[in-house]
XYZ file of N, CA and C in Angstrom:
807
model
N 52.067 -12.242 11.958
C 50.843 -12.777 11.337
C 49.819 -13.191 12.395
N 50.276 -13.818 13.469
C 49.352 -14.244 14.512
C 48.661 -13.041 15.144
N 49.439 -11.977 15.302
C 48.870 -10.765 15.893
C 47.806 -10.157 14.985
N 48.042 -10.213 13.694
C 47.064 -9.682 12.741
C 45.772 -10.482 12.778
N 45.885 -11.796 12.834
C 44.678 -12.622 12.906
C 43.915 -12.368 14.193
N 44.647 -12.171 15.286
C 43.978 -11.863 16.550
C 43.248 -10.539 16.485
N 43.867 -9.549 15.848
C 43.206 -8.260 15.700
C 41.932 -8.387 14.887
N 41.977 -9.238 13.839
C 40.784 -9.431 13.013
C 39.674 -10.093 13.811
N 40.033 -11.068 14.669
C 39.017 -11.727 15.483
C 38.389 -10.743 16.461
N 39.201 -9.859 17.046
C 38.666 -8.852 17.968
C 37.739 -7.900 17.225
N 38.144 -7.494 16.004
C 37.327 -6.588 15.207
C 35.969 -7.203 14.879
N 35.971 -8.504 14.582
C 34.709 -9.161 14.241
C 33.791 -9.277 15.438
N 34.382 -9.306 16.659
C 33.544 -9.404 17.856
C 33.001 -8.054 18.305
N 33.512 -6.975 17.744
C 33.034 -5.644 18.110
C 31.808 -5.273 17.287
N 31.073 -4.301 17.795
C 29.855 -3.852 17.126
C 30.062 -2.415 16.658
N 29.954 -2.156 15.361
C 30.181 -0.790 14.873
C 29.101 0.164 15.358
N 29.478 1.421 15.556
C 28.549 2.429 16.052
C 27.403 2.691 15.084
N 27.617 2.449 13.786
C 26.548 2.680 12.819
C 25.372 1.728 13.056
N 25.622 0.620 13.759
C 24.543 -0.302 14.117
C 23.927 0.096 15.452
N 24.744 0.603 16.356
C 24.264 0.946 17.697
C 23.373 2.183 17.680
N 23.704 3.175 16.855
C 22.984 4.452 16.875
C 21.488 4.283 16.579
N 21.083 3.603 15.480
C 19.635 3.449 15.259
C 18.961 2.630 16.345
N 19.665 1.651 16.921
C 19.082 0.886 18.023
C 18.881 1.762 19.254
N 19.807 2.690 19.478
C 19.667 3.612 20.607
C 18.450 4.508 20.429
N 18.212 4.964 19.206
C 17.025 5.784 18.937
C 15.759 4.973 19.191
N 15.769 3.695 18.806
C 14.609 2.827 19.043
C 14.360 2.648 20.537
N 15.425 2.514 21.310
C 15.272 2.408 22.766
C 14.661 3.694 23.329
N 15.031 4.834 22.762
C 14.437 6.099 23.201
C 12.935 6.127 22.925
N 12.503 5.495 21.831
C 11.069 5.384 21.544
C 10.367 4.661 22.683
N 10.934 3.532 23.091
C 10.355 2.750 24.181
C 10.332 3.556 25.477
N 11.443 4.233 25.775
C 11.528 5.020 27.011
C 10.534 6.168 27.005
N 10.351 6.807 25.851
C 9.396 7.909 25.762
C 7.977 7.413 26.026
N 7.624 6.262 25.466
C 6.292 5.718 25.695
C 6.042 5.417 27.158
N 6.991 4.772 27.818
C 6.818 4.444 29.232
C 6.827 5.694 30.103
N 7.606 6.700 29.723
C 7.606 7.950 30.473
C 6.249 8.647 30.367
N 5.599 8.503 29.195
C 4.249 9.033 29.051
C 3.290 8.410 30.045
N 3.428 7.104 30.292
C 2.583 6.430 31.292
C 2.859 6.988 32.679
N 4.123 7.228 32.961
C 4.488 7.783 34.273
C 3.831 9.144 34.488
N 3.838 10.005 33.457
C 3.192 11.308 33.583
C 1.677 11.161 33.733
N 1.096 10.166 33.043
C -0.348 9.965 33.153
C -0.739 9.533 34.560
N 0.091 8.746 35.205
C -0.207 8.293 36.567
C -0.307 9.477 37.525
N 0.510 10.499 37.291
C 0.489 11.691 38.151
C -0.446 12.772 37.624
N -1.195 12.488 36.552
C -2.170 13.440 36.032
C -1.590 14.559 35.199
N -0.356 14.420 34.734
C 0.276 15.440 33.902
C 0.005 15.102 32.435
N -1.196 15.439 31.972
C -1.665 14.972 30.670
C -0.907 15.596 29.513
N -0.526 16.850 29.641
C 0.249 17.488 28.578
C 1.566 16.753 28.355
N 2.269 16.478 29.435
C 3.539 15.774 29.311
C 3.339 14.339 28.830
N 2.244 13.726 29.264
C 1.990 12.331 28.887
C 1.816 12.190 27.376
N 0.947 13.006 26.799
C 0.717 12.887 25.354
C 1.904 13.440 24.564
N 2.617 14.414 25.139
C 3.807 14.941 24.461
C 4.864 13.849 24.309
N 4.991 12.978 25.303
C 5.971 11.898 25.211
C 5.604 10.905 24.115
N 4.315 10.672 23.899
C 3.906 9.768 22.821
C 4.181 10.412 21.468
N 3.961 11.730 21.382
C 4.280 12.435 20.137
C 5.779 12.374 19.857
N 6.592 12.574 20.886
C 8.044 12.473 20.722
C 8.436 11.070 20.290
N 7.796 10.064 20.876
C 8.073 8.683 20.476
C 7.749 8.474 19.005
N 6.652 9.075 18.531
C 6.294 8.957 17.122
C 7.322 9.592 16.210
N 7.840 10.755 16.613
C 8.869 11.426 15.815
C 10.136 10.570 15.762
N 10.553 10.042 16.909
C 11.753 9.204 16.950
C 11.559 7.922 16.137
N 10.354 7.363 16.192
C 10.086 6.152 15.417
C 10.144 6.426 13.923
N 9.812 7.648 13.543
C 9.845 7.988 12.127
C 11.241 8.170 11.577
N 12.227 8.389 12.465
C 13.589 8.636 11.971
C 14.550 7.485 12.236
N 14.196 6.545 13.133
C 15.174 5.496 13.441
C 15.454 4.599 12.244
N 14.407 4.273 11.481
C 14.620 3.461 10.291
C 15.433 4.186 9.235
N 15.173 5.472 9.085
C 15.934 6.262 8.108
C 17.393 6.393 8.529
N 17.627 6.521 9.827
C 19.008 6.574 10.308
C 19.710 5.250 10.026
N 19.002 4.143 10.243
C 19.592 2.827 9.990
C 19.949 2.658 8.524
N 19.061 3.104 7.622
C 19.360 2.978 6.189
C 20.478 3.927 5.780
N 20.504 5.119 6.366
C 21.539 6.084 6.031
C 22.922 5.599 6.465
N 22.982 5.010 7.652
C 24.259 4.526 8.180
C 24.553 3.091 7.771
N 23.617 2.475 7.028
C 23.742 1.069 6.651
C 23.909 0.198 7.895
N 23.072 0.506 8.893
C 23.157 -0.209 10.159
C 21.922 -1.030 10.464
N 21.125 -1.348 9.434
C 19.944 -2.181 9.651
C 20.362 -3.598 10.022
N 19.618 -4.203 10.928
C 19.920 -5.560 11.375
C 18.639 -6.243 11.812
N 18.687 -7.563 11.895
C 17.515 -8.308 12.358
C 17.212 -7.965 13.810
N 18.253 -7.792 14.601
C 18.063 -7.389 16.000
C 17.333 -6.054 16.074
N 17.739 -5.103 15.236
C 17.095 -3.802 15.220
C 15.634 -3.881 14.829
N 15.317 -4.759 13.869
C 13.926 -4.910 13.445
C 13.064 -5.474 14.567
N 13.587 -6.464 15.296
C 12.837 -7.037 16.412
C 12.668 -6.012 17.531
N 13.739 -5.269 17.820
C 13.667 -4.242 18.856
C 12.658 -3.161 18.482
N 12.609 -2.817 17.210
C 11.676 -1.786 16.745
C 10.230 -2.219 16.979
N 9.923 -3.484 16.705
C 8.560 -3.971 16.914
C 8.174 -3.941 18.388
N 9.094 -4.359 19.248
C 8.804 -4.358 20.684
C 8.633 -2.934 21.206
N 9.478 -2.019 20.721
C 9.353 -0.625 21.142
C 8.047 -0.025 20.654
N 7.649 -0.333 19.421
C 6.390 0.191 18.884
C 5.193 -0.322 19.684
N 5.225 -1.606 20.040
C 4.114 -2.159 20.815
C 3.997 -1.454 22.164
N 5.137 -1.176 22.781
C 5.114 -0.507 24.088
C 4.678 0.940 23.963
N 5.294 1.676 23.030
C 5.071 3.120 22.935
C 3.742 3.476 22.297
N 3.265 2.656 21.347
C 2.059 3.012 20.593
C 0.890 2.074 20.851
N 1.129 1.000 21.588
C 0.054 0.091 21.931
C -0.283 0.133 23.412
N 0.691 -0.219 24.242
C 0.451 -0.292 25.685
C 0.343 1.092 26.309
N 1.309 1.972 26.012
C 1.320 3.292 26.654
C 0.066 4.120 26.348
N -0.345 4.290 25.073
C -1.581 5.062 24.823
C -2.811 4.431 25.463
N -2.865 3.095 25.494
C -4.009 2.435 26.118
C -4.095 2.792 27.601
N -2.969 2.799 28.293
C -2.964 3.146 29.711
C -3.264 4.628 29.926
N -2.725 5.476 29.049
C -2.959 6.918 29.209
C -4.435 7.255 29.023
N -5.051 6.750 27.957
C -6.457 7.061 27.712
C -7.353 6.397 28.756
N -6.908 5.255 29.283
C -7.668 4.599 30.361
C -7.662 5.466 31.613
N -6.492 5.961 31.998
C -6.397 6.785 33.199
C -7.093 8.129 33.020
N -7.189 8.612 31.773
C -7.802 9.915 31.521
C -9.320 9.841 31.498
N -9.890 8.759 30.973
C -11.348 8.721 30.824
C -11.966 7.344 31.044
N -11.358 6.301 30.527
C -11.991 4.984 30.566
C -12.065 4.414 31.971
N -11.276 4.955 32.894
C -11.279 4.457 34.269
C -12.608 4.709 34.967
N -13.394 5.640 34.444
C -14.672 5.954 35.084
C -15.673 4.810 34.938
N -15.444 3.902 34.018
C -16.200 2.648 33.951
C -15.160 1.530 33.883
N -14.620 1.120 35.033
C -13.442 0.245 35.057
C -13.592 -1.047 34.259
N -14.760 -1.671 34.295
C -14.917 -2.943 33.598
C -14.850 -2.803 32.089
N -15.856 -2.145 31.512
C -15.917 -1.990 30.063
C -14.819 -1.058 29.563
N -14.415 -0.095 30.396
C -13.344 0.814 29.994
C -12.032 0.083 29.789
N -11.736 -0.864 30.657
C -10.505 -1.638 30.520
C -10.541 -2.506 29.271
N -11.722 -2.948 28.893
C -11.862 -3.749 27.668
C -11.452 -2.918 26.454
N -11.883 -1.662 26.399
C -11.506 -0.792 25.284
C -10.004 -0.533 25.279
N -9.410 -0.340 26.458
C -7.964 -0.133 26.533
C -7.217 -1.370 26.042
N -7.672 -2.538 26.456
C -7.057 -3.780 25.993
C -7.202 -3.939 24.487
N -8.342 -3.529 23.957
C -8.577 -3.664 22.515
C -7.529 -2.897 21.725
N -7.178 -1.712 22.196
C -6.163 -0.932 21.490
C -4.805 -1.632 21.520
N -4.392 -2.092 22.697
C -3.084 -2.750 22.818
C -3.032 -4.029 21.994
N -4.092 -4.825 22.037
C -4.115 -6.083 21.288
C -4.122 -5.821 19.785
N -4.907 -4.838 19.348
C -4.958 -4.513 17.917
C -3.600 -4.032 17.428
N -2.895 -3.268 18.242
C -1.553 -2.816 17.863
C -0.612 -4.012 17.725
N -0.686 -4.957 18.656
C 0.155 -6.154 18.571
C -0.158 -6.961 17.316
N -1.438 -7.109 16.999
C -1.831 -7.849 15.804
C -1.349 -7.146 14.544
N -1.434 -5.829 14.537
C -0.998 -5.059 13.378
C 0.506 -5.237 13.140
N 1.291 -5.148 14.203
C 2.740 -5.303 14.078
C 3.117 -6.726 13.691
N 2.413 -7.715 14.261
C 2.697 -9.110 13.911
C 2.391 -9.378 12.442
N 1.291 -8.835 11.953
C 0.945 -9.005 10.543
C 1.976 -8.344 9.648
N 2.413 -7.144 10.020
C 3.422 -6.435 9.226
C 4.717 -7.236 9.162
N 5.174 -7.756 10.306
C 6.428 -8.507 10.320
C 6.318 -9.816 9.545
N 5.154 -10.456 9.621
C 5.001 -11.743 8.942
C 4.937 -11.599 7.427
N 4.678 -10.385 6.933
C 4.547 -10.176 5.486
C 5.756 -9.488 4.863
N 6.831 -9.345 5.631
C 7.995 -8.645 5.092
C 8.564 -9.340 3.860
N 8.538 -10.666 3.847
C 9.116 -11.425 2.741
C 8.061 -11.937 1.760
N 6.824 -11.475 1.908
C 5.752 -11.914 1.018
C 5.716 -11.000 -0.203
N 5.767 -11.594 -1.375
C 5.772 -10.811 -2.617
C 4.369 -10.348 -3.014
N 3.373 -11.193 -2.763
C 2.015 -10.877 -3.201
C 1.325 -10.002 -2.151
N 1.514 -8.690 -2.240
C 0.869 -7.729 -1.353
C 0.203 -6.655 -2.209
N -1.075 -6.840 -2.540
C -1.753 -5.892 -3.452
C -1.716 -4.453 -2.954
N -1.910 -4.237 -1.655
C -1.906 -2.872 -1.137
C -0.539 -2.222 -1.324
N 0.506 -2.933 -0.958
C 1.860 -2.383 -1.063
C 2.232 -2.144 -2.515
N 1.839 -3.065 -3.399
C 2.152 -2.920 -4.815
C 1.482 -1.692 -5.408
N 0.325 -1.336 -4.884
C -0.403 -0.169 -5.379
C -0.008 1.114 -4.662
N 0.931 1.033 -3.702
C 1.369 2.221 -2.983
C 0.539 2.550 -1.764
N -0.128 1.552 -1.171
C -0.950 1.765 0.013
C -0.450 0.897 1.157
N -0.889 1.230 2.357
C -0.633 0.416 3.532
C -1.861 -0.428 3.838
N -1.666 -1.455 4.656
C -2.772 -2.286 5.113
C -3.077 -1.911 6.556
N -4.240 -1.304 6.786
C -4.557 -0.800 8.110
C -3.789 0.477 8.403
N -4.057 1.058 9.553
C -3.345 2.281 9.921
C -2.106 1.921 10.721
N -0.998 2.631 10.523
C 0.238 2.325 11.257
C 0.067 2.519 12.758
N 0.923 1.852 13.532
C 0.833 1.929 14.990
C 0.995 3.350 15.530
N 1.982 4.150 15.067
C 2.077 5.523 15.592
C 0.838 6.360 15.297
N 0.265 6.177 14.106
C -0.958 6.911 13.770
C -2.105 6.447 14.660
N -2.181 5.143 14.910
C -3.208 4.626 15.802
C -3.108 5.213 17.197
N -1.865 5.378 17.674
C -1.673 5.986 18.988
C -2.147 7.428 18.985
N -1.819 8.171 17.931
C -2.246 9.565 17.854
C -3.747 9.700 17.799
N -4.409 8.850 17.012
C -5.869 8.908 16.927
C -6.511 8.532 18.262
N -5.944 7.545 18.945
C -6.503 7.141 20.236
C -6.414 8.262 21.263
N -5.367 9.075 21.166
C -5.169 10.172 22.119
C -5.806 11.480 21.654
N -6.455 11.474 20.496
C -7.016 12.713 19.960
C -8.048 13.371 20.881
N -8.856 12.625 21.665
C -9.736 13.333 22.613
C -8.957 14.162 23.630
N -7.777 13.693 24.035
C -6.962 14.484 24.967
C -6.397 15.705 24.253
N -5.976 15.532 22.986
C -5.520 16.687 22.199
C -6.606 17.770 22.181
N -7.826 17.343 21.870
C -8.930 18.305 21.764
C -9.224 18.965 23.103
N -9.137 18.189 24.182
C -9.392 18.742 25.511
C -8.335 19.776 25.897
N -7.084 19.495 25.569
C -6.020 20.450 25.866
C -6.130 21.698 25.002
N -6.693 21.553 23.820
C -6.854 22.700 22.922
C -8.040 23.573 23.328
N -9.189 22.931 23.565
C -10.429 23.670 23.792
C -10.646 24.052 25.248
N -9.817 23.546 26.136
C -9.899 23.974 27.530
C -10.524 22.930 28.430
N -10.430 23.135 29.733
C -10.904 22.133 30.702
C -12.408 21.898 30.679
N -13.184 22.860 30.152
C -14.638 22.676 30.106
C -15.067 21.703 29.010
N -14.174 21.442 28.042
C -14.509 20.508 26.973
C -14.393 19.081 27.507
N -15.432 18.298 27.331
C -15.492 16.913 27.819
C -15.346 16.856 29.337
N -15.893 17.864 30.023
C -15.782 17.866 31.480
C -16.699 16.819 32.108
N -17.804 16.514 31.435
C -18.708 15.464 31.905
C -18.028 14.114 31.692
N -17.834 13.367 32.758
C -17.077 12.116 32.658
C -17.794 11.088 31.788
N -19.127 11.150 31.752
C -19.864 10.199 30.916
C -19.652 10.489 29.437
N -19.686 11.781 29.084
C -19.420 12.157 27.689
C -17.971 11.851 27.339
N -17.051 12.123 28.254
C -15.639 11.841 28.006
C -15.413 10.355 27.767
N -16.072 9.526 28.571
C -15.937 8.089 28.390
C -16.501 7.652 27.044
N -17.689 8.161 26.695
C -18.330 7.751 25.444
C -17.477 8.131 24.237
N -16.950 9.363 24.234
C -16.126 9.814 23.116
C -14.841 8.995 23.031
N -14.175 8.801 24.165
C -12.919 8.046 24.172
C -13.135 6.604 23.739
N -14.204 5.982 24.225
C -14.478 4.597 23.854
C -14.751 4.465 22.359
N -15.534 5.423 21.807
C -15.818 5.371 20.374
C -14.554 5.553 19.547
N -13.704 6.501 19.948
C -12.478 6.771 19.194
C -11.514 5.605 19.282
N -11.280 5.097 20.484
C -10.289 4.039 20.636
C -10.792 2.725 20.046
N -12.110 2.491 20.097
C -12.657 1.289 19.473
C -12.510 1.323 17.959
N -12.796 2.482 17.361
C -12.639 2.634 15.916
C -11.172 2.519 15.507
N -10.294 3.141 16.293
C -8.866 3.082 15.987
C -8.342 1.658 16.057
N -8.750 0.925 17.085
C -8.311 -0.470 17.211
C -8.780 -1.295 16.021
N -10.023 -1.084 15.612
C -10.548 -1.828 14.466
C -9.768 -1.501 13.192
N -9.409 -0.232 12.998
C -8.668 0.159 11.801
C -7.250 -0.393 11.803
N -6.612 -0.460 12.980
C -5.264 -1.018 13.043
C -5.250 -2.490 12.680
N -6.232 -3.227 13.160
C -6.264 -4.666 12.910
C -6.926 -5.022 11.583
N -7.529 -4.046 10.912
C -8.277 -4.326 9.686
C -7.344 -4.458 8.483
N -7.941 -4.791 7.359
C -7.202 -4.900 6.097
C -7.576 -3.786 5.130
N -8.097 -2.683 5.645
C -8.478 -1.583 4.763
C -7.221 -0.882 4.243
N -7.218 -0.453 2.994
C -6.051 0.271 2.462
C -6.012 1.701 2.996
N -4.840 2.151 3.369
C -4.642 3.526 3.815
C -3.461 4.119 3.059
N -3.402 5.426 3.038
C -2.353 6.105 2.283
C -0.979 5.849 2.897
N -0.006 5.599 2.047
C 1.395 5.518 2.454
C 2.061 6.803 2.000
N 2.502 7.615 2.953
C 3.022 8.933 2.593
C 4.272 8.833 1.738
N 5.040 7.782 1.912
C 6.248 7.625 1.104
C 5.965 7.382 -0.362
N 4.732 6.929 -0.666
C 4.376 6.646 -2.056
C 3.776 7.854 -2.774
N 3.573 8.954 -2.050
C 2.983 10.148 -2.670
C 4.008 10.799 -3.586
N 3.594 11.128 -4.789
C 4.457 11.794 -5.768
C 3.869 13.156 -6.112
N 4.711 14.168 -6.082
C 4.282 15.529 -6.393
C 4.836 15.963 -7.739
N 4.068 16.779 -8.428
C 4.573 17.384 -9.648
C 5.645 18.411 -9.300
N 6.623 18.599 -10.168
C 7.684 19.576 -9.866
C 7.154 20.971 -9.554
N 6.027 21.353 -10.180
C 5.487 22.694 -9.935
C 4.920 22.850 -8.532
N 4.668 21.725 -7.846
C 4.102 21.775 -6.502
C 5.175 21.707 -5.416
N 6.441 21.664 -5.805
C 7.512 21.477 -4.818
C 7.556 22.626 -3.817
N 7.526 23.867 -4.311
C 7.598 25.020 -3.418
C 6.367 25.104 -2.515
N 5.213 24.756 -3.068
C 3.989 24.774 -2.271
C 4.082 23.747 -1.147
N 4.628 22.549 -1.472
C 4.769 21.510 -0.458
C 5.735 21.935 0.646
N 6.846 22.550 0.252
C 7.809 23.017 1.247
C 7.207 24.111 2.129
N 6.416 25.004 1.508
C 5.735 26.029 2.284
C 4.760 25.413 3.274
N 4.051 24.372 2.830
C 3.115 23.697 3.712
C 3.813 23.041 4.893
N 4.964 22.426 4.643
C 5.723 21.800 5.731
C 6.179 22.855 6.734
N 6.650 23.998 6.228
C 7.070 25.068 7.120
C 5.937 25.607 7.966
N 4.774 25.806 7.338
C 3.617 26.300 8.081
C 3.141 25.289 9.117
N 3.207 24.004 8.742
C 2.810 22.967 9.701
C 3.744 22.964 10.909
N 5.051 23.072 10.671
C 6.009 23.100 11.775
C 5.766 24.310 12.673
N 5.483 25.469 12.060
C 5.214 26.669 12.845
C 3.946 26.512 13.675
N 2.907 25.929 13.082
C 1.659 25.717 13.813
C 1.851 24.725 14.953
N 2.689 23.704 14.711
C 2.934 22.704 15.756
C 3.636 23.322 16.958
N 4.490 24.295 16.710
C 5.187 24.970 17.803
C 4.270 25.975 18.496
N 3.518 26.740 17.696
C 2.678 27.802 18.261
C 1.420 27.252 18.934
N 0.730 26.328 18.275
C -0.511 25.748 18.800
C -0.460 24.232 18.630
N 0.302 23.551 19.472
C 0.499 22.101 19.259
C -0.782 21.288 19.372
N -1.647 21.617 20.361
C -2.833 20.776 20.565
C -3.880 21.001 19.485
N -4.029 22.229 19.032
C -4.924 22.488 17.913
C -4.417 21.776 16.662
N -3.118 21.877 16.407
C -2.536 21.257 15.213
C -2.696 19.744 15.250
N -2.430 19.134 16.394
C -2.546 17.680 16.501
C -4.000 17.224 16.386
N -4.921 18.022 16.925
C -6.341 17.677 16.802
C -6.791 17.715 15.343
N -6.445 18.798 14.648
C -6.836 18.923 13.247
C -6.132 17.882 12.382
N -4.895 17.559 12.724
C -4.173 16.518 11.978
C -4.846 15.168 12.153
N -5.307 14.880 13.365
C -6.021 13.621 13.605
C -7.312 13.565 12.810
N -8.049 14.679 12.784
C -9.291 14.718 12.009
C -9.012 14.548 10.516
N -7.942 15.194 10.037
C -7.602 15.081 8.616
C -7.248 13.642 8.247
N -6.524 12.961 9.111
C -6.180 11.570 8.803
C -7.429 10.690 8.826
N -8.314 10.948 9.796
C -9.543 10.157 9.844
C -10.352 10.322 8.565
N -10.392 11.538 8.025
C -11.097 11.779 6.775
C -10.403 11.092 5.604
N -9.077 10.962 5.691
C -8.330 10.365 4.576
C -8.563 8.871 4.425
N -9.045 8.201 5.475
C -9.218 6.745 5.403
C -10.261 6.356 4.354
N -11.487 6.902 4.390
C -12.426 6.547 3.310
C -11.950 7.003 1.939
N -11.211 8.111 1.872
C -10.662 8.551 0.588
C -9.645 7.549 0.065
N -8.841 6.968 0.967
C -7.858 5.970 0.559
C -8.546 4.704 0.051
N -9.619 4.316 0.708
C -10.359 3.129 0.257
C -10.899 3.351 -1.150
N -11.433 4.540 -1.412
C -11.959 4.850 -2.744
C -10.828 4.921 -3.777
N -9.705 5.512 -3.389
C -8.569 5.604 -4.315
C -8.027 4.227 -4.668
N -7.947 3.355 -3.681
C -7.449 2.001 -3.946
C -8.387 1.252 -4.882
N -9.691 1.406 -4.657
C -10.653 0.746 -5.547
C -10.505 1.266 -6.977
N -10.253 2.559 -7.132
C -10.061 3.125 -8.461
C -8.787 2.586 -9.111
N -7.728 2.462 -8.328
C -6.478 1.903 -8.859
C -6.680 0.461 -9.307
N -7.425 -0.309 -8.523
C -7.661 -1.702 -8.887
C -8.507 -1.810 -10.155
N -9.482 -0.913 -10.309
C -10.299 -0.943 -11.525
C -9.450 -0.609 -12.748
N -8.560 0.363 -12.610
C -7.689 0.708 -13.724
C -6.742 -0.441 -14.062
N -6.226 -1.112 -13.052
C -5.325 -2.238 -13.295
C -6.052 -3.373 -13.993
N -7.299 -3.620 -13.560
C -8.078 -4.684 -14.194
C -8.412 -4.340 -15.643
N -8.686 -3.059 -15.902
C -9.000 -2.650 -17.264
C -7.775 -2.696 -18.171
N -6.574 -2.535 -17.581
C -5.351 -2.534 -18.387
C -4.888 -3.930 -18.760
N -5.410 -4.947 -18.067
C -5.008 -6.333 -18.388
C -5.671 -6.736 -19.695
N -4.901 -7.152 -20.697
C -5.496 -7.539 -21.971
C -6.333 -8.791 -21.832
N -7.426 -8.817 -22.548
C -8.302 -9.994 -22.511
C -7.626 -11.169 -23.178
N -7.876 -12.347 -22.680
C -7.273 -13.563 -23.225
C -7.900 -13.914 -24.568
N -7.289 -14.825 -25.300
C -7.836 -15.235 -26.618
C -9.181 -15.912 -26.455
N -10.048 -15.670 -27.388
C -11.374 -16.256 -27.360
C -11.342 -17.723 -27.674
N -12.428 -18.398 -27.548
C -12.489 -19.835 -27.827
C -12.233 -20.139 -29.295
N -11.558 -21.245 -29.517
C -11.239 -21.643 -30.904
C -12.514 -21.996 -31.655
N -12.521 -21.639 -32.946
C -13.695 -21.928 -33.770
C -13.774 -23.406 -34.051
């Protein structure tokens, strides 16, 4: 009996692999983001932005792996936030700074800081509202602000476009700075804002559209492999266009909800 109790105590002190695996994927997110900075320091822009894209893909699956393996934990949630801040806040800010904003070190650094700070604020707001029931955006199937990985992609979209259209695009450092500053400033504002944005998990398709959706996913994957920079540039533009559409859709949902609420009883005679 004593041996059995000792075995149970040892078992309780061990950590099951189903908890370690999603945490390991989250650590890879952090490592990918920092590796992107390393490539940016040496001027390897393709590798730098590719590492941020890889970090985004890994960030999209670590939570699903945790739910699939039933390995979600408070430690994992905290680690995920820190990894997201590094990979999608600090790393993109440094990469875009070294690529264009460095040409005006003073004001350029301010824009880089704005992105990192806005990402931190966005993640802090998300974590602080996990247990809050009254979330109108979430209840309606929307997000509040743009997610950190999307913010990183939008901030790096000028580099995507430059890699797609060739070295002559944005070759003028003044134009490159102006475009990058405008994009990263807008992205930072959207991350820290309270504007409603589409939540892809809340999208519902009619059964007749299932094959079309699967075909679209296949074509997107093929385009990403064949022409990654063109695909990422167009994807960034499409998401930017979706933001005002999401604001209009949310307003329409709220109007319908308000109209569906029955009017209260009138004043007594």
